[in-house]
Amino acid sequence: MKRMKGGAFLLESCQPEDVFTPEDLNEEQKLIAKTTDEFIREQVFPLLEQIEQQNFSHTVRLLQEAGELGLLAADVPEAYGGIGLDKVSSTLITEKMAQGRSFALSHGAHVGIGTLPIVFFGTEQQKKRYLPALANGKKLAAYALTEPGSGSDALGAKTTAVLQEDGKHYLLNGEKQWITNSAFADLFIVYAKVDGEKFSAFIVEKDFPGVSTGPEEHKMGIKGSSTRTLILQEAQVPAENLLGEVGKGHLIAFNILNMGRFKLAAGTVGTAKRVLELAIKYALERKQFKQPIASFPLIQEKIATMAIELYATESLVYRTAGVLDQGLSGVEQKQGQEVAKAIGEYAIECSIAKVVGSEMLDYVVDEAVQIHGGYGFMSEYEVETHYRDSRINRIFEGTNEINRLLIPAALIRKANKGELPFFARAQGLQSELMNLMPTLPDPQAAPLTLEQEQINHAKLLFLFVAGQAIERYGTKLTEQQEMIRDISDIALSIYTMESTLLRAAKQQNQSKPNATSHLQFAEALIYNRMQKLEQIARHTLTALFTGDTLRVQLAILRKLTRIEPKNELQLKRNIVKQLLKAKKYIVQSRS
Amino acid sequence: MEILICMKQTFDTEEKIFIQNGEIDDDGVERIINPYCEYAVEEGIRIKEAHGGTVRLITIGGAEAEAAIRTAMAMGVDEGYRLDLTDFPADSDEQTTSECIVQLIKQKQIPYDVILCGYMSIDNGTAQVGPRIAELLGIPHISTITSLTVDGRQVQVERDVEGDLEKVESSLPILLTAQQGLNEPRYPRLPDIMKAKRKPLHRMKWDELRVDVQMIQARTKKVAILPVEEKETGQILSGTIKEQSQELIRLLHEEAKVL
């Protein structure tokens, strides 16, 4: 596999052999997925209602059982009592866990934002002291960044830390808000400003003097997870529990968010699979007008579209997992900061995954409720919980708005540092575009040839729109948030379309029995996104130009987003057959 | 304690069966450890955990069967043998399978105090291989066990007899076949999954065995493979018993036309 730099997918072409797909799992990875899946279905499912009632003793016991199975140890190096698995395996664990709703959130907060700061930035002593117990579930972790007055603006935290005169303790004062796992966590990763200025991180144990938690919050969803404030009143934290360097807390916070965002996306895949299964089964059982509602084309179309969106996110999540593993190959697991840096290279991909995954899941749960009709509005039906639980995903781990603003910013930063040839490619683009010849459909061509061409054009469109916006506004572009959002949306459409295409093409190249089915999913997804791209780009271009110049630019846009008409209606009717037959999300043509 | 398990890989129970040109189409299907064999694997590992020893395992199958062997190793089996009967130059049936397994045991001098098998496979479902192996080895066998206690060289067994319970005692060496209810198979732990790939797995082809193809080839002949007819949804009649009876007779007469 060829290793690509973060964000390079926008500028370079990528081959099917260079991407990881869910069809490439090895025997161990399949077994890991199976163990996780069986653990959730057999141990967690029967207790989900009680967990929903905040019976946290179940959550704690199940987390310990998960620890015994090794399900908390994937991202912890062997040297500190973990298993140090590859990122594909850890993605599979997150995906399968996600079916466990609030329990999955407790698990995710513990293994992700709770444990990873120590894995990445802990001293040798801190890692030896804390990681073995975190990896086996004897101790549970939480992460305390947000405050009542600082959410997206995390560095605006008010919590302070002052080193005592004897140099042995810091005294922490402040209040952290919305802390997942706070009811039962043994330790908290807490951000505070040393001397009120230098943003820093600390490992704070629950039993340190001056540490307490507030009452449980009443939430819209994920009700079975614990969410409280963390109150620090003259809290005594030993000096050796400073995590990383004084004033470098932002490095930890931002690096942890990369993995947090990626894992969130992996979770949306697992939840969406569960929700789609619920929707399909319900549609097959529910009869109206003397037939199952699954026989009605409008219901079938919903199911097909949900599955296509899920396929797209699944493709890009596993591609990204593969990209992270490539980036981490050759990096010593024990060197936490090196690991964090290697992951940070793909911050753009992690942000894209977060936005795409959370919006896919919100779409899927919404349609699943719709398929359930009035019953979907009733709490006895599992889909009702999923509908409420899903909503937070677009908010936490950086709102989707913040993530959309980050993507172009990260790209421009890489371009300015010379890591990506963005400006070189953008130059001379105009003349290239003027001479662009639209490709015509060739019935003899291999499947997906046209789609590949469309994605190449989408990449030119990205350079075109982003290039024009930067040329016009320079560093002031940050004030044009709507344009940045548009540029981001083009980038995430490209990553989604390409991941989908490469996955389908890989099955095709390897003559896999299910290749035809993969083709249908990819064709449907790309057809949808290409149409949206035109709208998005037009929105920014019409704000940048007027009159004849605008007309010229829009003519280029039309050339770049030209697609051949496709009978989408029939395509979706074909796709839905396998789903109804399997009674769940599946990509196969065995029938 | 030397424990030997004979295990089969089968189609996943969720797979639909398709017949093409008179044969079952196995292209791209998901496979699992035969559920009854999984009880045997679990029981073998439990015996080892209680009494010490080594758990070895034999599977007949192509390269795809190694996934099942690695799964059993992740559960706790120490060593595996995969015997490949692909290209066997004659038809094969349960007699072929058992003869080959026994020959493998003898040739490789695989030690055993207890041999555990699933009582039947969920695909062919003949329930013959276990008893045949015992017969060929000249050791006792007890089938469809639901409980096992090993005490020194003595074994106490509870077995399922068409729904009744029978208690049997015997002594080692012995072959036992596992029935549902014997135990609850464990999920492999992640560290054990990672260790499994480093455990010894021996691969042999049928022609490396000292067997006489004429002697061990199938004694039965497969005449046809037919799909199970899909069951149509039933109908529940309502009303008083009298009304229901009348409706039933009408349906049998007019719709089913059997009366």
mmCIF file of C-alpha atoms in Angstrom, chain B:
data_model
loop_
_atom_site.group_PDB
_atom_site.id
_atom_site.type_symbol
_atom_site.label_atom_id
_atom_site.label_comp_id
_atom_site.label_asym_id
_atom_site.label_seq_id
_atom_site.Cartn_x
_atom_site.Cartn_y
_atom_site.Cartn_z
ATOM 1 C CA MET B 1 -4.466 -35.286 30.794
ATOM 2 C CA GLU B 2 -4.261 -35.653 27.027
ATOM 3 C CA ILE B 3 -7.370 -34.211 25.418
ATOM 4 C CA LEU B 4 -8.198 -34.583 21.749
ATOM 5 C CA ILE B 5 -11.049 -32.841 19.966
ATOM 6 C CA CYS B 6 -12.433 -33.728 16.553
ATOM 7 C CA MET B 7 -14.081 -30.624 15.192
ATOM 8 C CA LYS B 8 -15.943 -29.723 12.014
ATOM 9 C CA GLN B 9 -16.452 -26.386 10.354
ATOM 10 C CA THR B 10 -19.948 -25.727 8.996
ATOM 11 C CA PHE B 11 -21.944 -22.982 7.294
ATOM 12 C CA ASP B 12 -22.996 -20.149 9.540
ATOM 13 C CA THR B 13 -26.499 -20.918 10.774
ATOM 14 C CA GLU B 14 -27.668 -17.619 9.232
ATOM 15 C CA GLU B 15 -26.493 -18.586 5.728
ATOM 16 C CA LYS B 16 -29.129 -19.478 3.207
ATOM 17 C CA ILE B 17 -28.444 -22.680 1.292
ATOM 18 C CA PHE B 18 -28.317 -22.487 -2.505
ATOM 19 C CA ILE B 19 -28.049 -25.547 -4.716
ATOM 20 C CA GLN B 20 -26.283 -25.222 -8.057
ATOM 21 C CA ASN B 21 -25.878 -28.146 -10.469
ATOM 22 C CA GLY B 22 -26.826 -30.613 -7.773
ATOM 23 C CA GLU B 23 -24.211 -29.352 -5.312
ATOM 24 C CA ILE B 24 -24.406 -26.900 -2.431
ATOM 25 C CA ASP B 25 -22.962 -23.531 -3.453
ATOM 26 C CA ASP B 26 -20.339 -22.570 -0.870
ATOM 27 C CA ASP B 27 -18.911 -19.546 -2.682
ATOM 28 C CA GLY B 28 -18.349 -16.702 -0.247
ATOM 29 C CA VAL B 29 -20.342 -18.195 2.637
ATOM 30 C CA GLU B 30 -19.630 -17.381 6.260
ATOM 31 C CA ARG B 31 -18.465 -20.407 8.229
ATOM 32 C CA ILE B 32 -18.494 -21.249 11.910
ATOM 33 C CA ILE B 33 -17.424 -24.054 14.214
ATOM 34 C CA ASN B 34 -20.209 -26.650 14.183
ATOM 35 C CA PRO B 35 -22.164 -25.656 17.330
ATOM 36 C CA TYR B 36 -21.986 -29.171 18.878
ATOM 37 C CA CYS B 37 -18.246 -29.245 18.213
ATOM 38 C CA GLU B 38 -17.974 -25.895 19.978
ATOM 39 C CA TYR B 39 -19.337 -27.533 23.148
ATOM 40 C CA ALA B 40 -16.679 -30.222 22.709
ATOM 41 C CA VAL B 41 -13.943 -27.585 22.373
ATOM 42 C CA GLU B 42 -15.165 -25.739 25.463
ATOM 43 C CA GLU B 43 -15.376 -28.954 27.498
ATOM 44 C CA GLY B 44 -11.874 -29.979 26.441
ATOM 45 C CA ILE B 45 -10.483 -26.649 27.586
ATOM 46 C CA ARG B 46 -12.357 -26.932 30.892
ATOM 47 C CA ILE B 47 -10.888 -30.396 31.515
ATOM 48 C CA LYS B 48 -7.433 -28.971 30.913
ATOM 49 C CA GLU B 49 -8.116 -26.037 33.237
ATOM 50 C CA ALA B 50 -9.223 -28.437 35.987
ATOM 51 C CA HIS B 51 -6.677 -31.230 35.541
ATOM 52 C CA GLY B 52 -3.822 -29.776 33.480
ATOM 53 C CA GLY B 53 -2.613 -31.307 30.230
ATOM 54 C CA THR B 54 -2.759 -30.495 26.564
ATOM 55 C CA VAL B 55 -5.705 -29.932 24.231
ATOM 56 C CA ARG B 56 -5.164 -30.993 20.636
ATOM 57 C CA LEU B 57 -7.619 -30.752 17.791
ATOM 58 C CA ILE B 58 -8.208 -32.367 14.416
ATOM 59 C CA THR B 59 -10.266 -30.830 11.627
ATOM 60 C CA ILE B 60 -10.853 -32.079 8.121
ATOM 61 C CA GLY B 61 -11.080 -29.300 5.595
ATOM 62 C CA GLY B 62 -9.415 -26.968 3.134
ATOM 63 C CA ALA B 63 -7.558 -23.750 3.943
ATOM 64 C CA GLU B 64 -10.878 -22.088 4.882
ATOM 65 C CA ALA B 65 -11.132 -24.445 7.878
ATOM 66 C CA GLU B 66 -8.140 -22.755 9.501
ATOM 67 C CA ALA B 67 -10.351 -19.886 10.629
ATOM 68 C CA ALA B 68 -12.271 -22.402 12.757
ATOM 69 C CA ILE B 69 -9.045 -23.913 14.093
ATOM 70 C CA ARG B 70 -7.664 -20.481 15.029
ATOM 71 C CA THR B 71 -10.958 -19.686 16.764
ATOM 72 C CA ALA B 72 -10.651 -22.880 18.817
ATOM 73 C CA MET B 73 -7.036 -21.975 19.580
ATOM 74 C CA ALA B 74 -8.135 -18.505 20.697
ATOM 75 C CA MET B 75 -10.558 -20.252 23.064
ATOM 76 C CA GLY B 76 -7.686 -22.324 24.485
ATOM 77 C CA VAL B 77 -6.789 -25.299 22.259
ATOM 78 C CA ASP B 78 -3.014 -25.772 22.231
ATOM 79 C CA GLU B 79 -2.256 -27.537 18.975
ATOM 80 C CA GLY B 80 -4.101 -28.232 15.735
ATOM 81 C CA TYR B 81 -4.089 -30.670 12.841
ATOM 82 C CA ARG B 82 -5.802 -29.886 9.560
ATOM 83 C CA LEU B 83 -6.298 -32.841 7.272
ATOM 84 C CA ASP B 84 -7.074 -31.916 3.683
ATOM 85 C CA LEU B 85 -9.263 -34.405 1.791
ATOM 86 C CA THR B 86 -9.556 -32.174 -1.290
ATOM 87 C CA ASP B 87 -8.749 -34.257 -4.409
ATOM 88 C CA PHE B 88 -9.541 -37.509 -2.593
ATOM 89 C CA PRO B 89 -9.868 -39.771 -5.649
ATOM 90 C CA ALA B 90 -13.168 -41.398 -4.691
ATOM 91 C CA ASP B 91 -16.450 -40.492 -3.025
ATOM 92 C CA SER B 92 -16.172 -40.014 0.687
ATOM 93 C CA ASP B 93 -18.628 -40.429 3.541
ATOM 94 C CA GLU B 94 -18.513 -40.809 7.325
ATOM 95 C CA GLN B 95 -16.550 -44.030 7.036
ATOM 96 C CA THR B 96 -13.852 -42.219 5.010
ATOM 97 C CA THR B 97 -13.714 -39.375 7.507
ATOM 98 C CA SER B 98 -13.396 -41.585 10.568
ATOM 99 C CA GLU B 99 -10.817 -43.880 8.975
ATOM 100 C CA CYS B 100 -8.702 -40.879 8.013
ATOM 101 C CA ILE B 101 -8.925 -39.320 11.472
ATOM 102 C CA VAL B 102 -7.966 -42.580 13.149
ATOM 103 C CA GLN B 103 -5.070 -43.071 10.736
ATOM 104 C CA LEU B 104 -3.891 -39.540 11.480
ATOM 105 C CA ILE B 105 -4.036 -40.220 15.238
ATOM 106 C CA LYS B 106 -2.005 -43.392 14.795
ATOM 107 C CA GLN B 107 0.537 -42.037 12.337
ATOM 108 C CA LYS B 108 1.230 -38.876 14.303
ATOM 109 C CA GLN B 109 0.952 -40.792 17.573
ATOM 110 C CA ILE B 110 -1.410 -38.150 18.941
ATOM 111 C CA PRO B 111 -1.971 -39.098 22.577
ATOM 112 C CA TYR B 112 -5.455 -39.138 24.107
ATOM 113 C CA ASP B 113 -7.155 -39.869 27.390
ATOM 114 C CA VAL B 114 -10.373 -38.178 26.353
ATOM 115 C CA ILE B 115 -11.593 -37.660 22.812
ATOM 116 C CA LEU B 116 -14.419 -35.140 22.443
ATOM 117 C CA CYS B 117 -16.610 -34.646 19.374
ATOM 118 C CA GLY B 118 -19.826 -32.819 18.636
ATOM 119 C CA TYR B 119 -22.565 -35.432 18.667
ATOM 120 C CA MET B 120 -23.456 -34.437 15.105
ATOM 121 C CA SER B 121 -22.771 -31.749 12.552
ATOM 122 C CA ILE B 122 -25.577 -29.378 11.697
ATOM 123 C CA ASP B 123 -24.934 -29.765 7.962
ATOM 124 C CA ASN B 124 -24.959 -33.496 7.168
ATOM 125 C CA GLY B 125 -26.310 -34.447 10.569
ATOM 126 C CA THR B 126 -25.425 -38.148 10.503
ATOM 127 C CA ALA B 127 -24.015 -38.347 14.069
ATOM 128 C CA GLN B 128 -21.729 -41.175 12.962
ATOM 129 C CA VAL B 129 -18.144 -39.945 13.061
ATOM 130 C CA GLY B 130 -17.675 -39.927 16.839
ATOM 131 C CA PRO B 131 -18.917 -43.491 17.469
ATOM 132 C CA ARG B 132 -17.008 -44.766 14.408
ATOM 133 C CA ILE B 133 -13.718 -43.321 15.694
ATOM 134 C CA ALA B 134 -14.261 -44.983 19.080
ATOM 135 C CA GLU B 135 -14.985 -48.290 17.381
ATOM 136 C CA LEU B 136 -11.876 -48.088 15.192
ATOM 137 C CA LEU B 137 -9.707 -47.192 18.185
ATOM 138 C CA GLY B 138 -11.319 -49.885 20.316
ATOM 139 C CA ILE B 139 -12.296 -47.557 23.154
ATOM 140 C CA PRO B 140 -15.680 -46.974 24.838
ATOM 141 C CA HIS B 141 -17.883 -44.118 23.773
ATOM 142 C CA ILE B 142 -20.792 -42.263 25.320
ATOM 143 C CA SER B 143 -22.903 -40.016 23.112
ATOM 144 C CA THR B 144 -24.951 -36.836 23.645
ATOM 145 C CA ILE B 145 -23.476 -35.948 27.028
ATOM 146 C CA THR B 146 -24.786 -32.956 28.954
ATOM 147 C CA SER B 147 -22.471 -33.181 31.961
ATOM 148 C CA LEU B 148 -19.001 -34.585 32.569
ATOM 149 C CA THR B 149 -16.906 -35.194 35.684
ATOM 150 C CA VAL B 150 -13.432 -36.659 35.415
ATOM 151 C CA ASP B 151 -12.115 -38.133 38.668
ATOM 152 C CA GLY B 152 -8.742 -39.843 38.342
ATOM 153 C CA ARG B 153 -9.258 -42.427 35.589
ATOM 154 C CA GLN B 154 -13.031 -42.566 36.228
ATOM 155 C CA VAL B 155 -15.589 -40.517 34.332
ATOM 156 C CA GLN B 156 -19.157 -39.784 35.359
ATOM 157 C CA VAL B 157 -21.425 -38.638 32.621
ATOM 158 C CA GLU B 158 -24.963 -37.412 32.271
ATOM 159 C CA ARG B 159 -26.462 -37.904 28.855
ATOM 160 C CA ASP B 160 -29.553 -36.816 27.085
ATOM 161 C CA VAL B 161 -31.714 -39.772 26.082
ATOM 162 C CA GLU B 162 -34.466 -38.353 23.934
ATOM 163 C CA GLY B 163 -35.315 -35.844 26.644
ATOM 164 C CA ASP B 164 -34.656 -38.183 29.588
ATOM 165 C CA LEU B 165 -31.491 -38.095 31.640
ATOM 166 C CA GLU B 166 -29.190 -41.092 31.968
ATOM 167 C CA LYS B 167 -26.223 -41.282 34.329
ATOM 168 C CA VAL B 168 -23.325 -43.409 33.100
ATOM 169 C CA GLU B 169 -19.913 -44.230 34.509
ATOM 170 C CA SER B 170 -16.883 -45.379 32.581
ATOM 171 C CA SER B 171 -13.130 -45.017 32.562
ATOM 172 C CA LEU B 172 -10.386 -43.454 30.464
ATOM 173 C CA PRO B 173 -9.563 -43.593 27.635
ATOM 174 C CA ILE B 174 -12.951 -42.721 26.276
ATOM 175 C CA LEU B 175 -14.677 -40.891 23.433
ATOM 176 C CA LEU B 176 -17.540 -38.566 24.319
ATOM 177 C CA THR B 177 -19.889 -36.649 22.041
ATOM 178 C CA ALA B 178 -21.292 -33.311 23.167
ATOM 179 C CA GLN B 179 -24.961 -32.385 23.275
ATOM 180 C CA GLN B 180 -26.386 -28.873 23.762
ATOM 181 C CA GLY B 181 -26.452 -27.990 27.458
ATOM 182 C CA LEU B 182 -23.019 -29.455 28.214
ATOM 183 C CA ASN B 183 -21.601 -25.985 28.748
ATOM 184 C CA GLU B 184 -21.700 -22.379 27.572
ATOM 185 C CA PRO B 185 -18.787 -21.840 25.160
ATOM 186 C CA ARG B 186 -16.614 -18.835 26.030
ATOM 187 C CA TYR B 187 -15.832 -15.877 23.790
ATOM 188 C CA PRO B 188 -12.143 -15.790 22.998
ATOM 189 C CA ARG B 189 -10.309 -13.039 24.899
ATOM 190 C CA LEU B 190 -8.442 -10.546 22.738
ATOM 191 C CA PRO B 191 -4.961 -11.424 24.082
ATOM 192 C CA ASP B 192 -5.730 -15.102 23.374
ATOM 193 C CA ILE B 193 -6.860 -14.254 19.839
ATOM 194 C CA MET B 194 -3.485 -12.648 19.237
ATOM 195 C CA LYS B 195 -1.653 -15.641 20.740
ATOM 196 C CA ALA B 196 -3.624 -18.157 18.659
ATOM 197 C CA LYS B 197 -1.784 -17.389 15.453
ATOM 198 C CA ARG B 198 1.489 -18.456 17.079
ATOM 199 C CA LYS B 199 0.209 -21.882 18.188
ATOM 200 C CA PRO B 200 1.372 -24.940 16.192
ATOM 201 C CA LEU B 201 -0.914 -25.940 13.336
ATOM 202 C CA HIS B 202 0.061 -29.038 11.340
ATOM 203 C CA ARG B 203 -1.270 -29.460 7.814
ATOM 204 C CA MET B 204 -1.520 -32.840 6.087
ATOM 205 C CA LYS B 205 -2.949 -34.038 2.812
ATOM 206 C CA TRP B 206 -4.885 -37.295 2.595
ATOM 207 C CA ASP B 207 -2.163 -38.908 0.441
ATOM 208 C CA GLU B 208 0.340 -38.569 3.274
ATOM 209 C CA LEU B 209 -1.795 -41.027 5.264
ATOM 210 C CA ARG B 210 -1.243 -44.753 4.935
ATOM 211 C CA VAL B 211 -4.767 -45.483 3.804
ATOM 212 C CA ASP B 212 -6.199 -47.763 1.153
ATOM 213 C CA VAL B 213 -8.561 -45.654 -0.933
ATOM 214 C CA GLN B 214 -10.534 -48.740 -1.988
ATOM 215 C CA MET B 215 -11.039 -49.730 1.636
ATOM 216 C CA ILE B 216 -12.084 -46.375 2.990
ATOM 217 C CA GLN B 217 -14.045 -44.841 0.128
ATOM 218 C CA ALA B 218 -17.724 -44.128 0.566
ATOM 219 C CA ARG B 219 -20.036 -47.072 1.150
ATOM 220 C CA THR B 220 -23.037 -44.879 0.578
ATOM 221 C CA LYS B 221 -24.056 -42.983 -2.520
ATOM 222 C CA LYS B 222 -25.516 -39.501 -2.626
ATOM 223 C CA VAL B 223 -28.498 -39.678 -4.933
ATOM 224 C CA ALA B 224 -29.711 -36.084 -4.869
ATOM 225 C CA ILE B 225 -29.559 -32.901 -2.858
ATOM 226 C CA LEU B 226 -32.837 -31.053 -2.623
ATOM 227 C CA PRO B 227 -33.667 -27.671 -1.133
ATOM 228 C CA VAL B 228 -35.969 -27.493 1.860
ATOM 229 C CA GLU B 229 -39.296 -26.155 0.733
ATOM 230 C CA GLU B 230 -40.022 -22.761 2.167
ATOM 231 C CA LYS B 231 -42.679 -22.866 4.798
ATOM 232 C CA GLU B 232 -45.577 -20.609 3.992
ATOM 233 C CA THR B 233 -47.107 -18.468 6.670
ATOM 234 C CA GLY B 234 -49.816 -20.282 8.572
ATOM 235 C CA GLN B 235 -53.319 -19.185 9.339
ATOM 236 C CA ILE B 236 -54.905 -18.916 12.758
ATOM 237 C CA LEU B 237 -58.649 -19.517 12.779
ATOM 238 C CA SER B 238 -60.860 -17.556 15.131
ATOM 239 C CA GLY B 239 -64.322 -17.997 16.624
ATOM 240 C CA THR B 240 -65.842 -20.728 18.744
ATOM 241 C CA ILE B 241 -64.497 -24.276 18.508
ATOM 242 C CA LYS B 242 -67.487 -25.159 16.370
ATOM 243 C CA GLU B 243 -66.920 -22.255 14.001
ATOM 244 C CA GLN B 244 -63.225 -23.021 13.796
ATOM 245 C CA SER B 245 -63.923 -26.677 12.971
ATOM 246 C CA GLN B 246 -66.346 -25.732 10.255
ATOM 247 C CA GLU B 247 -63.923 -23.226 8.787
ATOM 248 C CA LEU B 248 -61.132 -25.835 8.919
ATOM 249 C CA ILE B 249 -63.205 -28.374 7.061
ATOM 250 C CA ARG B 250 -64.180 -25.774 4.482
ATOM 251 C CA LEU B 251 -60.532 -24.802 3.938
ATOM 252 C CA LEU B 252 -59.355 -28.399 3.688
ATOM 253 C CA HIS B 253 -62.069 -29.046 1.185
ATOM 254 C CA GLU B 254 -62.027 -25.900 -0.922
ATOM 255 C CA GLU B 255 -58.472 -24.542 -0.665
ATOM 256 C CA ALA B 256 -56.184 -27.434 0.193
ATOM 257 C CA LYS B 257 -58.511 -29.839 -1.668
ATOM 258 C CA VAL B 258 -57.477 -32.771 0.501
ATOM 259 C CA LEU B 259 -60.988 -33.662 1.544
#
